[in-house]
CSV table of C-alpha atoms in Angstrom, one decimal:
chain,number,residue,atom,x,y,z
A,1,MET,CA,25.2,219.2,88.9
A,2,LYS,CA,25.1,218.2,92.6
A,3,VAL,CA,28.2,219.1,94.6
A,4,LYS,CA,28.9,217.4,97.9
A,5,THR,CA,30.6,219.6,100.5
A,6,ILE,CA,32.2,218.7,103.8
A,7,SER,CA,31.0,220.7,106.8
A,8,ARG,CA,33.4,221.2,109.7
A,9,VAL,CA,33.2,223.1,112.9
A,10,GLU,CA,36.1,225.6,112.9
A,11,GLN,CA,36.7,225.6,116.6
A,12,THR,CA,37.6,221.9,116.6
A,13,PHE,CA,40.2,222.3,113.9
A,14,THR,CA,42.0,225.5,115.0
A,15,GLN,CA,44.5,226.2,117.7
A,16,GLU,CA,43.6,228.7,120.3
A,17,LEU,CA,47.3,229.0,121.4
A,18,ALA,CA,50.5,228.5,119.5
A,19,THR,CA,51.5,225.7,122.0
A,20,ASP,CA,48.3,223.6,121.4
A,21,ARG,CA,48.7,220.3,119.6
A,22,THR,CA,47.8,220.1,116.0
A,23,LYS,CA,45.1,217.5,115.5
A,24,ILE,CA,46.1,214.7,113.1
A,25,HIS,CA,43.4,212.7,111.4
A,26,ARG,CA,43.9,209.0,110.8
A,27,ASN,CA,41.9,206.5,109.0
A,28,PHE,CA,42.3,203.1,110.7
A,29,ASP,CA,40.7,201.1,107.9
A,30,PRO,CA,43.0,198.0,107.4
A,31,LYS,CA,42.5,198.2,103.7
A,32,LEU,CA,44.4,201.5,103.6
A,33,HIS,CA,47.3,200.0,105.6
A,34,PRO,CA,48.3,196.7,104.0
A,35,PHE,CA,51.8,196.7,105.6
A,36,GLU,CA,50.8,197.5,109.1
A,37,ARG,CA,51.8,194.2,110.7
A,38,PRO,CA,55.2,193.9,109.0
A,39,ARG,CA,55.9,197.5,109.9
A,40,GLU,CA,55.1,196.9,113.6
A,41,TYR,CA,57.2,193.7,113.6
A,42,THR,CA,60.2,195.6,112.2
A,43,ARG,CA,59.8,198.4,114.9
A,44,ALA,CA,59.5,195.8,117.7
A,45,LEU,CA,62.6,193.9,116.4
A,46,ASN,CA,64.6,197.1,116.2
A,47,ALA,CA,63.5,198.0,119.8
A,48,VAL,CA,64.7,194.6,121.1
A,49,LYS,CA,68.0,194.9,119.3
A,50,LEU,CA,68.6,198.4,120.7
A,51,ASP,CA,67.6,197.2,124.2
A,52,LYS,CA,70.2,194.3,124.0
A,53,LEU,CA,72.8,196.6,122.5
A,54,PHE,CA,72.6,199.1,125.4
A,55,ALA,CA,72.2,196.5,128.1
A,56,LYS,CA,75.8,195.2,127.6
A,57,PRO,CA,75.3,191.9,129.6
A,58,PHE,CA,78.8,190.6,128.8
A,59,VAL,CA,81.1,191.5,131.7
A,60,GLY,CA,84.4,189.8,130.9
A,61,ALA,CA,86.2,186.7,129.7
A,62,LEU,CA,88.6,184.5,131.6
A,63,ASP,CA,91.4,183.6,129.2
A,64,GLY,CA,94.1,181.1,129.7
A,65,HIS,CA,92.9,177.5,129.1
A,66,CYS,CA,94.6,175.8,126.2
A,67,ASP,CA,91.7,173.4,125.6
A,68,SER,CA,87.9,173.4,126.0
A,69,VAL,CA,86.6,174.2,129.5
A,70,SER,CA,84.6,171.2,130.6
A,71,CYS,CA,83.4,172.1,134.1
A,72,PHE,CA,83.2,174.9,136.8
A,73,GLY,CA,83.1,175.1,140.5
A,74,THR,CA,81.9,178.0,142.7
A,75,SER,CA,82.2,178.6,146.5
A,76,ASN,CA,79.2,179.4,148.7
A,77,LYS,CA,81.5,181.3,151.1
A,78,SER,CA,83.2,183.6,148.7
A,79,LEU,CA,82.3,185.7,145.7
A,80,VAL,CA,85.9,185.9,144.6
A,81,GLN,CA,87.0,182.3,144.1
A,82,PHE,CA,86.1,180.4,141.0
A,83,VAL,CA,87.6,177.1,139.7
A,84,SER,CA,87.5,175.7,136.2
A,85,GLY,CA,88.6,172.4,134.6
A,86,ALA,CA,89.6,171.7,131.0
A,87,CYS,CA,89.6,168.7,128.7
A,88,ASP,CA,93.4,168.5,128.8
A,89,GLY,CA,93.4,167.9,132.6
A,90,GLU,CA,94.3,171.5,133.6
A,91,ILE,CA,92.7,173.1,136.7
A,92,ARG,CA,92.7,176.8,137.3
A,93,LEU,CA,91.7,178.9,140.3
A,94,TRP,CA,90.5,182.4,139.3
A,95,ASP,CA,90.0,185.8,141.1
A,96,LEU,CA,86.7,186.9,139.6
A,97,PRO,CA,86.8,190.6,140.5
A,98,ARG,CA,90.2,191.0,138.9
A,99,ARG,CA,89.6,188.3,136.3
A,100,LYS,CA,93.1,186.9,136.8
A,101,CYS,CA,94.3,183.3,137.3
A,102,VAL,CA,95.6,182.7,140.8
A,103,TRP,CA,97.2,179.4,140.1
A,104,SER,CA,97.0,176.6,137.6
A,105,VAL,CA,98.0,172.9,137.5
A,106,TYR,CA,97.7,169.9,135.2
A,107,GLY,CA,96.1,167.8,137.9
A,108,HIS,CA,94.7,164.9,135.8
A,109,ALA,CA,95.7,162.8,132.8
A,110,GLY,CA,92.3,163.1,131.2
A,111,PHE,CA,89.2,165.2,130.9
A,112,VAL,CA,88.3,167.0,134.2
A,113,ARG,CA,84.7,165.9,134.5
A,114,GLY,CA,83.6,167.6,137.7
A,115,LEU,CA,84.6,170.2,140.3
A,116,THR,CA,83.0,170.9,143.6
A,117,VAL,CA,84.0,173.2,146.5
A,118,ALA,CA,83.8,172.0,150.1
A,119,PRO,CA,81.3,173.8,152.4
A,120,ASP,CA,84.1,175.6,154.3
A,121,GLY,CA,85.4,177.1,151.1
A,122,ASN,CA,89.1,176.2,151.9
A,123,SER,CA,89.4,173.3,149.5
A,124,PHE,CA,87.8,171.8,146.4
A,125,PHE,CA,87.6,168.3,144.7
A,126,SER,CA,88.1,167.4,141.1
A,127,CYS,CA,87.3,164.1,139.3
A,128,SER,CA,88.5,162.9,136.0
A,129,GLU,CA,88.5,160.1,133.4
A,130,ASP,CA,91.8,158.9,134.8
A,131,LYS,CA,89.8,157.2,137.6
A,132,THR,CA,91.1,159.6,140.4
A,133,ILE,CA,89.5,162.2,142.7
A,134,LYS,CA,91.8,164.8,144.1
A,135,GLN,CA,91.4,167.4,146.9
A,136,TRP,CA,93.1,170.8,146.4
A,137,ARG,CA,93.6,173.8,148.7
A,138,MET,CA,92.2,177.1,147.5
A,139,ALA,CA,95.1,179.1,148.7
A,140,ILE,CA,98.8,178.5,148.3
A,141,ALA,CA,101.6,179.8,150.6
A,142,ASN,CA,103.7,181.3,147.8
A,143,GLU,CA,102.9,182.2,144.2
A,144,ASP,CA,106.0,180.4,143.0
A,145,ASP,CA,105.0,177.1,144.7
A,146,ALA,CA,103.4,174.5,142.5
A,147,PRO,CA,99.9,173.4,143.8
A,148,GLU,CA,99.8,169.9,145.1
A,149,ALA,CA,96.8,167.7,145.9
A,150,ILE,CA,96.1,167.2,149.6
A,151,GLN,CA,94.9,163.7,149.0
A,152,THR,CA,93.9,161.4,146.1
A,153,PHE,CA,91.1,158.9,146.0
A,154,HIS,CA,91.3,156.1,143.5
A,155,GLY,CA,88.3,154.4,141.8
A,156,LYS,CA,87.8,151.5,139.5
A,157,GLU,CA,86.1,153.4,136.7
A,158,SER,CA,86.2,156.8,135.0
A,159,PHE,CA,84.3,159.4,137.0
A,160,MET,CA,81.6,161.5,135.2
A,161,GLY,CA,80.6,163.9,137.9
A,162,ILE,CA,81.0,165.0,141.5
A,163,ASP,CA,79.0,167.0,144.1
A,164,HIS,CA,79.8,167.8,147.7
A,165,HIS,CA,77.4,167.7,150.6
A,166,TRP,CA,76.1,171.1,151.6
A,167,THR,CA,77.1,170.8,155.3
A,168,ASN,CA,79.1,167.7,156.2
A,169,SER,CA,82.3,166.1,155.0
A,170,THR,CA,80.9,163.7,152.4
A,171,PHE,CA,80.8,163.9,148.6
A,172,ALA,CA,79.2,161.9,145.8
A,173,THR,CA,80.6,160.7,142.5
A,174,CYS,CA,79.0,159.0,139.5
A,175,SER,CA,80.3,156.5,136.9
A,176,SER,CA,78.4,153.3,136.3
A,177,VAL,CA,77.4,153.6,140.0
A,178,VAL,CA,76.7,156.4,142.5
A,179,GLN,CA,79.4,156.4,145.2
A,180,VAL,CA,79.4,158.4,148.4
A,181,TRP,CA,82.8,159.2,149.9
A,182,ASP,CA,84.1,160.6,153.1
A,183,HIS,CA,87.1,163.0,153.4
A,184,ASN,CA,88.8,160.7,156.0
A,185,ARG,CA,88.3,157.4,154.1
A,186,SER,CA,90.0,156.1,151.0
A,187,ASP,CA,87.1,153.8,150.0
A,188,PRO,CA,83.5,154.8,149.3
A,189,ILE,CA,81.1,154.4,152.2
A,190,HIS,CA,78.1,153.8,150.0
A,191,ASN,CA,77.5,152.3,146.5
A,192,TYR,CA,74.3,152.6,144.6
A,193,SER,CA,73.5,151.0,141.3
A,194,TRP,CA,70.3,150.8,139.2
A,195,GLY,CA,70.9,149.3,135.8
A,196,ALA,CA,74.0,148.9,133.8
A,197,ASP,CA,74.2,152.3,132.0
A,198,SER,CA,76.5,155.1,133.0
A,199,ILE,CA,75.4,158.0,135.3
A,200,THR,CA,76.1,161.5,134.0
A,201,SER,CA,75.5,163.7,137.0
A,202,VAL,CA,74.7,163.6,140.7
A,203,LYS,CA,73.5,166.3,143.1
A,204,PHE,CA,72.8,166.5,146.9
A,205,ASN,CA,69.6,168.0,148.1
A,206,PRO,CA,70.3,171.4,149.8
A,207,ALA,CA,67.8,170.8,152.7
A,208,GLU,CA,67.5,167.1,153.2
A,209,PRO,CA,71.0,165.8,154.2
A,210,SER,CA,70.5,162.2,153.2
A,211,LEU,CA,68.9,162.8,149.8
A,212,LEU,CA,70.6,162.9,146.4
A,213,ALA,CA,69.5,162.6,142.8
A,214,SER,CA,71.3,161.4,139.6
A,215,THR,CA,70.7,161.4,135.9
A,216,GLY,CA,71.8,158.5,133.6
A,217,SER,CA,72.3,157.6,130.0
A,218,ASP,CA,69.4,155.2,130.4
A,219,ARG,CA,67.1,158.3,130.3
A,220,ALA,CA,66.3,157.9,134.0
A,221,VAL,CA,66.3,160.3,137.0
A,222,ALA,CA,66.9,158.4,140.2
A,223,LEU,CA,66.5,159.5,143.9
A,224,TYR,CA,68.7,158.0,146.6
A,225,ASP,CA,68.6,158.0,150.4
A,226,THR,CA,72.1,157.5,152.0
A,227,ARG,CA,70.4,156.0,155.1
A,228,LEU,CA,69.1,153.1,152.9
A,229,ALA,CA,71.0,150.4,151.0
A,230,GLN,CA,69.0,150.9,147.8
A,231,SER,CA,67.5,153.6,145.6
A,232,MET,CA,64.2,155.3,146.4
A,233,ARG,CA,62.5,156.3,143.2
A,234,LYS,CA,63.3,156.2,139.5
A,235,ILE,CA,61.5,157.8,136.5
A,236,VAL,CA,62.3,157.1,132.9
A,237,MET,CA,61.9,159.9,130.3
A,238,ASP,CA,61.6,159.9,126.5
A,239,MET,CA,65.1,161.2,126.0
A,240,ARG,CA,68.4,161.4,128.0
A,241,ASN,CA,68.9,163.9,130.8
A,242,ASN,CA,72.3,165.6,130.8
A,243,ALA,CA,72.2,167.5,134.1
A,244,LEU,CA,70.1,168.1,137.3
A,245,ALA,CA,69.8,171.0,139.8
A,246,TRP,CA,67.8,171.3,143.0
A,247,ASN,CA,65.9,174.5,143.9
A,248,PRO,CA,67.7,176.0,146.9
A,249,MET,CA,64.5,177.7,148.2
A,250,GLU,CA,62.1,174.9,147.4
A,251,PRO,CA,64.2,171.8,148.1
A,252,TYR,CA,61.5,169.3,147.0
A,253,HIS,CA,61.6,170.7,143.5
A,254,PHE,CA,64.4,169.9,140.9
A,255,THR,CA,64.9,170.6,137.2
A,256,VAL,CA,66.5,168.4,134.7
A,257,ALA,CA,68.1,169.4,131.4
A,258,ASN,CA,67.0,167.1,128.6
A,259,GLU,CA,68.2,166.1,125.1
A,260,ASP,CA,64.8,167.0,123.6
A,261,HIS,CA,65.7,170.8,123.9
A,262,ASN,CA,63.5,171.3,127.0
A,263,LEU,CA,63.9,171.5,130.8
A,264,TYR,CA,61.5,169.8,133.2
A,265,THR,CA,60.8,170.8,136.7
A,266,PHE,CA,59.5,168.0,139.0
A,267,ASP,CA,58.2,167.7,142.5
A,268,MET,CA,60.0,164.8,144.2
A,269,ARG,CA,56.7,164.0,146.1
A,270,ASN,CA,54.9,163.4,142.8
A,271,LEU,CA,57.0,162.2,139.9
A,272,ASP,CA,54.1,161.2,137.7
A,273,ARG,CA,54.1,164.4,135.8
A,274,ALA,CA,56.3,167.5,135.5
A,275,LEU,CA,55.3,170.7,137.2
A,276,MET,CA,56.6,172.9,134.3
A,277,ILE,CA,58.2,172.3,130.9
A,278,HIS,CA,60.6,175.1,130.0
A,279,LYS,CA,61.0,175.6,126.3
A,280,ASP,CA,63.0,177.9,124.0
A,281,HIS,CA,66.3,176.1,123.3
A,282,VAL,CA,66.6,174.6,119.8
A,283,SER,CA,69.2,172.0,120.6
A,284,ALA,CA,70.1,169.6,123.5
A,285,VAL,CA,70.3,171.3,126.9
A,286,MET,CA,73.7,170.4,128.5
A,287,ASP,CA,73.7,172.0,132.0
A,288,ILE,CA,71.6,174.0,134.5
A,289,ALA,CA,72.2,176.0,137.6
A,290,TYR,CA,69.8,177.8,140.0
A,291,SER,CA,70.1,181.3,141.4
A,292,PRO,CA,70.4,181.7,145.2
A,293,THR,CA,66.9,183.1,145.3
A,294,GLY,CA,65.4,179.9,143.7
A,295,LYS,CA,63.2,182.0,141.5
A,296,GLU,CA,65.4,181.7,138.3
A,297,PHE,CA,67.8,179.3,136.8
A,298,VAL,CA,70.3,179.5,133.9
A,299,SER,CA,70.8,176.8,131.3
A,300,GLY,CA,73.4,176.2,128.6
A,301,SER,CA,72.6,174.4,125.4
A,302,TYR,CA,74.3,172.9,122.4
A,303,ASP,CA,72.6,175.7,120.3
A,304,ARG,CA,75.4,178.1,121.4
A,305,SER,CA,73.2,180.1,123.7
A,306,ILE,CA,72.6,180.7,127.4
A,307,ARG,CA,69.1,181.3,128.6
A,308,ILE,CA,67.6,182.5,131.9
A,309,PHE,CA,64.2,181.1,132.9
A,310,ASN,CA,61.8,182.0,135.6
A,311,VAL,CA,60.7,178.8,137.5
A,312,ARG,CA,57.1,179.7,137.0
A,313,SER,CA,57.4,180.4,133.3
A,314,SER,CA,57.7,178.1,130.3
A,315,LYS,CA,59.6,180.6,128.2
A,316,SER,CA,63.0,182.2,128.9
A,317,ARG,CA,63.2,185.9,129.8
A,318,GLU,CA,66.8,186.4,128.6
A,319,VAL,CA,69.0,184.8,126.0
A,320,TYR,CA,72.8,185.4,125.5
A,321,HIS,CA,74.8,184.2,122.6
A,322,THR,CA,78.1,185.2,120.8
A,323,LYS,CA,80.0,183.8,117.8
A,324,ARG,CA,82.9,182.8,120.1
A,325,MET,CA,80.8,180.3,122.0
A,326,GLN,CA,80.8,177.8,119.1
A,327,ARG,CA,79.2,174.6,120.4
A,328,TYR,CA,78.7,176.1,123.9
A,329,GLY,CA,76.8,174.6,126.8
A,330,ARG,CA,79.0,172.0,128.4
A,331,ALA,CA,78.8,173.8,131.8
A,332,CYS,CA,77.2,176.9,133.4
A,333,ARG,CA,77.0,178.2,136.9
A,334,TRP,CA,75.2,181.0,138.7
A,335,LYS,CA,77.7,182.7,141.0
A,336,LYS,CA,76.3,182.9,144.5
């Protein structure tokens, strides 16, 4: 009878010192490891869960509104002040470090559709479905005093959005038309219309003082020059755009949040095709805001999640979601 023996060199399998590592022999034949991929997937999933568990990204909640929060406003001059508007017409000014409400007022008879802070940081504007725009002071003389609007602008239609110019005393609103207003005049100084559909958002360019862009329910993104009496360019997409944001460091780039679950970054010098398509949301993207560095932006979606994207990447690097968000995504901001 033939007996097969295995020959080994004793030096390669023995430890010279007690502290030497013991050699472990592995056979990497995939036939011997049928569950290798599922096992590695489970380990990777557990590692991601532990990483998110120890990261603790949630800092705090600002409680106090009796109805859904519909819009935010942040100041470029202060890290403390933060304003929010709700669907019942209530406006609140918050102290972010202390997470306390400084004052609140029912300033409108309908949804507060937009909030924007003036460049000096001393006042902010609100617009609503009650066809009014109101200017408010950030600070009040006494905590017992009821906040009152500095001035009120009246329009002919319900306002859907508002944005203040980065430097001068003008601001823009949107309804069925885009209107440009001045602090010292009760009537708009410019009116722009392109089609009969309503306009959902409007944003001033951070570098070019006379340029602004808007998104509408007709699936279009339009560019306007306040020095002209008409619109400049218009592109129509496959589905409706809900919000728009300019890149503060690359002012000729802007990103739109679309109903098809994606975000599209465009160069205003060439609108024939998007520079980047950002994917990961599984429902309509409702709002977008850029970071001060211009390298990242945050988006809120109807899929109850917030995602942070790099402007050069098509996939998000972070996703935040909680059970309390419900149908979240109506508004999001990156605090400067």
